[in-house]
Backbone as numpy.savetxt, mean C-alpha at the origin, in Angstrom:
# Nx Ny Nz CAx CAy CAz Cx Cy Cz
6.33 11.54 -7.12 7.45 11.61 -7.99 7.89 13.05 -8.16
6.94 13.92 -8.44 7.26 15.35 -8.62 7.81 15.92 -7.31
7.24 15.50 -6.19 7.69 16.01 -4.90 9.14 15.62 -4.64
9.49 14.38 -4.94 10.86 13.92 -4.74 11.83 14.73 -5.60
11.47 14.93 -6.87 12.36 15.68 -7.79 12.44 17.14 -7.35
11.33 17.71 -6.95 11.33 19.14 -6.61 12.12 19.43 -5.33
12.26 18.43 -4.48 13.04 18.64 -3.25 14.55 18.45 -3.46
14.93 17.98 -4.61 16.35 17.78 -4.94 16.82 18.90 -5.87
18.11 18.99 -6.02 18.68 19.95 -6.97 18.72 19.31 -8.36
17.60 19.37 -9.04 17.46 18.74 -10.35 17.29 19.83 -11.39
18.00 19.82 -12.46 18.99 18.82 -12.89 20.33 19.01 -12.20
21.02 17.91 -11.99 22.32 17.93 -11.35 23.41 18.21 -12.37
24.63 18.28 -11.87 25.75 18.59 -12.77 26.10 17.43 -13.68
25.92 16.20 -13.21 26.29 15.05 -14.03 25.03 14.28 -14.46
25.15 13.61 -15.58 24.02 12.82 -16.08 23.76 11.63 -15.19
24.82 11.06 -14.63 24.66 9.90 -13.77 23.83 10.26 -12.53
24.09 11.43 -11.98 23.33 11.87 -10.80 21.87 12.12 -11.16
21.61 12.65 -12.34 20.22 12.82 -12.80 19.54 11.48 -12.93
20.22 10.49 -13.49 19.62 9.17 -13.64 19.34 8.53 -12.27
20.21 8.75 -11.31 19.98 8.21 -9.98 18.73 8.83 -9.32
18.61 10.15 -9.47 17.43 10.82 -8.89 16.16 10.38 -9.59
16.20 10.20 -10.91 15.01 9.74 -11.62 14.66 8.30 -11.24
15.68 7.46 -11.04 15.42 6.08 -10.63 14.75 6.06 -9.27
15.25 6.87 -8.35 14.62 6.96 -7.02 13.20 7.49 -7.13
13.00 8.48 -7.99 11.68 9.10 -8.12 10.66 8.11 -8.68
11.06 7.17 -9.50 10.14 6.17 -10.03 10.01 4.95 -9.12
11.04 4.66 -8.33 10.98 3.49 -7.43 9.99 3.73 -6.30
9.97 4.92 -5.74 9.12 5.20 -4.57 7.64 4.99 -4.90
7.08 5.61 -5.95 5.66 5.36 -6.21 5.39 3.93 -6.69
6.36 3.33 -7.37 6.17 1.94 -7.81 5.98 1.01 -6.63
6.85 1.14 -5.63 6.71 0.30 -4.44 5.45 0.63 -3.66
5.10 1.89 -3.59 3.86 2.27 -2.90 2.62 1.67 -3.57
2.58 1.73 -4.90 1.44 1.10 -5.61 1.37 -0.40 -5.34
2.49 -1.07 -5.40 2.50 -2.52 -5.20 2.09 -2.86 -3.77
2.64 -2.16 -2.80 2.33 -2.48 -1.39 0.88 -2.10 -1.04
0.38 -1.00 -1.58 -1.02 -0.64 -1.32 -1.96 -1.67 -1.96
-1.63 -2.14 -3.15 -2.43 -3.18 -3.78 -2.41 -4.46 -2.99
-1.24 -4.81 -2.42 -1.15 -6.02 -1.59 -1.95 -5.89 -0.32
-1.94 -4.69 0.28 -2.73 -4.45 1.49 -4.24 -4.56 1.20
-4.70 -3.98 0.09 -6.10 -4.08 -0.26 -6.51 -5.51 -0.59
-5.61 -6.24 -1.26 -5.89 -7.65 -1.58 -6.01 -8.46 -0.29
-5.08 -8.26 0.65 -5.12 -9.01 1.90 -6.36 -8.66 2.72
-6.73 -7.38 2.73 -7.93 -6.97 3.46 -9.18 -7.59 2.81
-9.18 -7.69 1.48 -10.32 -8.30 0.81 -10.45 -9.78 1.07
-9.32 -10.42 1.39 -9.35 -11.86 1.70 -9.66 -12.13 3.19
-9.74 -11.07 4.01 -10.10 -11.25 5.42 -8.91 -11.28 6.35
-7.71 -10.90 5.91 -6.55 -10.97 6.76 -6.57 -9.96 7.90
-7.37 -8.91 7.79 -7.41 -7.88 8.80 -8.68 -7.92 9.64
-9.47 -8.99 9.51 -10.72 -9.07 10.25 -10.47 -9.17 11.75
-9.43 -9.83 12.17 -9.12 -9.95 13.59 -8.79 -8.62 14.21
-8.08 -7.77 13.47 -7.76 -6.44 13.98 -9.02 -5.61 14.11
-9.93 -5.70 13.16 -11.19 -4.98 13.24 -12.03 -5.41 14.43
-12.06 -6.71 14.68 -12.82 -7.22 15.83 -12.21 -6.73 17.15
-10.88 -6.79 17.23 -10.21 -6.35 18.47 -10.39 -4.87 18.73
-10.32 -4.05 17.68 -10.53 -2.61 17.86 -11.97 -2.30 18.27
-12.93 -2.98 17.68 -14.33 -2.78 18.07 -14.56 -3.18 19.50
-13.94 -4.28 19.92 -14.08 -4.74 21.32 -13.46 -3.72 22.27
-12.27 -3.19 21.89 -11.59 -2.21 22.75 -12.39 -0.90 22.82
-12.94 -0.47 21.72 -13.73 0.78 21.73 -15.01 0.64 22.54
-15.66 -0.50 22.44 -16.85 -0.72 23.25 -16.50 -0.74 24.73
-15.32 -1.21 25.07 -14.90 -1.21 26.47 -14.59 0.17 27.00
-14.22 1.08 26.12 -13.90 2.43 26.55 -15.11 3.33 26.65
-16.18 3.00 25.95 -17.39 3.82 26.00 -18.14 3.57 27.31
-18.71 4.61 27.87 -19.52 4.39 29.08 -20.72 3.50 28.77
-20.84 2.42 29.46 -21.94 1.49 29.23 -21.69 0.58 28.03
-20.59 0.75 27.36 -20.32 -0.06 26.18 -20.03 -1.51 26.46
-19.59 -1.79 27.69 -19.31 -3.18 28.05 -20.58 -4.01 28.15
-21.70 -3.34 28.29 -22.96 -4.05 28.43 -23.64 -4.33 27.10
-23.04 -3.81 26.02 -23.58 -4.09 24.69 -23.17 -5.52 24.31
-24.13 -6.31 24.00 -23.85 -7.72 23.72 -23.45 -7.86 22.25
-22.26 -8.29 22.04 -21.75 -8.58 20.70 -21.53 -10.06 20.57
-21.50 -10.53 19.32 -21.29 -11.93 19.08 -19.84 -12.36 19.29
-19.61 -13.63 19.09 -18.27 -14.16 19.22 -17.45 -13.82 18.00
-16.20 -14.14 18.05 -15.31 -13.85 16.93 -15.71 -14.67 15.70
-16.14 -15.90 15.92 -16.58 -16.75 14.80 -17.82 -16.14 14.12
-18.74 -15.64 14.92 -19.92 -14.98 14.35 -19.53 -13.72 13.59
-18.57 -12.96 14.13 -18.07 -11.76 13.48 -17.46 -12.12 12.11
-16.67 -13.18 12.08 -16.06 -13.60 10.82 -17.09 -14.01 9.79
-18.12 -14.74 10.21 -19.18 -15.15 9.30 -19.93 -13.92 8.75
-20.17 -12.94 9.61 -20.85 -11.72 9.20 -20.01 -10.94 8.17
-18.72 -10.86 8.44 -17.82 -10.14 7.51 -17.72 -10.89 6.18
-17.68 -12.20 6.22 -17.62 -12.98 4.99 -18.87 -12.81 4.16
-20.02 -12.70 4.81 -21.28 -12.51 4.10 -21.35 -11.13 3.48
-20.78 -10.11 4.15 -20.82 -8.74 3.63 -19.78 -8.48 2.56
-18.75 -9.31 2.51 -17.63 -9.06 1.61 -18.11 -9.21 0.15
-17.65 -8.29 -0.67 -18.02 -8.31 -2.08 -17.32 -9.49 -2.76
-17.93 -9.94 -3.85 -17.43 -11.14 -4.51 -16.00 -10.94 -5.07
-15.86 -10.03 -6.01 -14.54 -9.88 -6.64 -14.29 -8.40 -6.88
-13.30 -7.89 -6.23 -12.86 -6.52 -6.46 -11.45 -6.61 -7.00
-11.25 -6.07 -8.16 -9.95 -6.20 -8.81 -9.04 -5.03 -8.43
-7.93 -5.36 -7.84 -6.91 -4.36 -7.52 -5.66 -4.62 -8.32
-5.74 -5.42 -9.35 -4.57 -5.78 -10.13 -3.97 -4.58 -10.86
-4.78 -3.54 -11.13 -4.24 -2.37 -11.81 -3.18 -1.69 -10.95
-3.30 -1.78 -9.61 -2.26 -1.21 -8.75 -0.95 -1.97 -8.90
-1.01 -3.29 -9.00 0.20 -4.09 -9.18 0.86 -3.74 -10.53
0.05 -3.70 -11.58 0.63 -3.44 -12.90 1.18 -2.04 -13.03
0.51 -1.07 -12.42 1.03 0.29 -12.42 2.35 0.37 -11.66
2.42 -0.29 -10.52 3.66 -0.33 -9.75 4.78 -1.01 -10.50
4.46 -2.10 -11.20 5.48 -2.79 -12.00 5.97 -1.90 -13.12
5.06 -1.15 -13.76 5.46 -0.25 -14.84 6.43 0.83 -14.30
6.13 1.37 -13.13 7.04 2.35 -12.52 8.39 1.72 -12.21
8.39 0.48 -11.73 9.66 -0.17 -11.41 10.46 -0.51 -12.67
9.78 -0.81 -13.77 10.51 -1.04 -15.03 11.19 0.23 -15.48
10.49 1.36 -15.42 11.08 2.65 -15.79 12.26 2.94 -14.86
12.09 2.63 -13.57 13.18 2.84 -12.62 14.38 1.95 -12.98
14.12 0.73 -13.41 15.20 -0.15 -13.81 15.98 0.38 -14.99
15.29 1.00 -15.91 15.96 1.62 -17.08 16.88 2.75 -16.60
16.40 3.57 -15.67 17.24 4.65 -15.16 18.40 4.12 -14.34
18.23 3.04 -13.62 19.34 2.43 -12.88 20.39 1.90 -13.87
19.95 1.29 -14.94 20.87 0.80 -15.97 21.67 1.97 -16.55
20.97 3.07 -16.86 21.66 4.25 -17.41 22.61 4.85 -16.38
22.24 4.80 -15.12 23.12 5.33 -14.06 24.42 4.56 -14.01
24.34 3.20 -14.03 25.56 2.40 -13.96 26.35 2.46 -15.28
25.67 2.68 -16.37 26.37 2.78 -17.65 27.17 4.10 -17.71
26.60 5.19 -17.17 27.27 6.49 -17.24 28.13 6.77 -15.99
27.95 6.02 -14.94 28.66 6.29 -13.70 30.01 5.69 -13.72
C-alpha cells in the first residue's frame, strides 16, 4: 500500500484523484490477501499434490542416476501426503484481512464517485 502511494504524486490536486489512488492502494493488498489465502487453503486440501508429484518425477529424471531411484505410484504418493497433512490449519485471517481492506477500498470508491 505504501509502495503504491509513494510511486504516485500523492496528494493530488483534486480530492477525487486522492480517493481513487487510496482506493487502488487498498484494493491491491486486499485482493492479494484473499488470493494468497485461497491458494494456501487449496494446497492444504491437496489440490497441488499432482504438481508436486510431477515436479519430483521430472527432477529425478534430470539427475544422473535419478531414473533408477524407485518411487511409488501416484496413488501411494497421495496417501503419503494425506497422512503427513496437518489436521486443521486456519488461514481464515487472510480472508478477513483481505475483506477489511476491500471494505475500506469500497468506502474510497464511494467517495471518489461522490466527489468526481
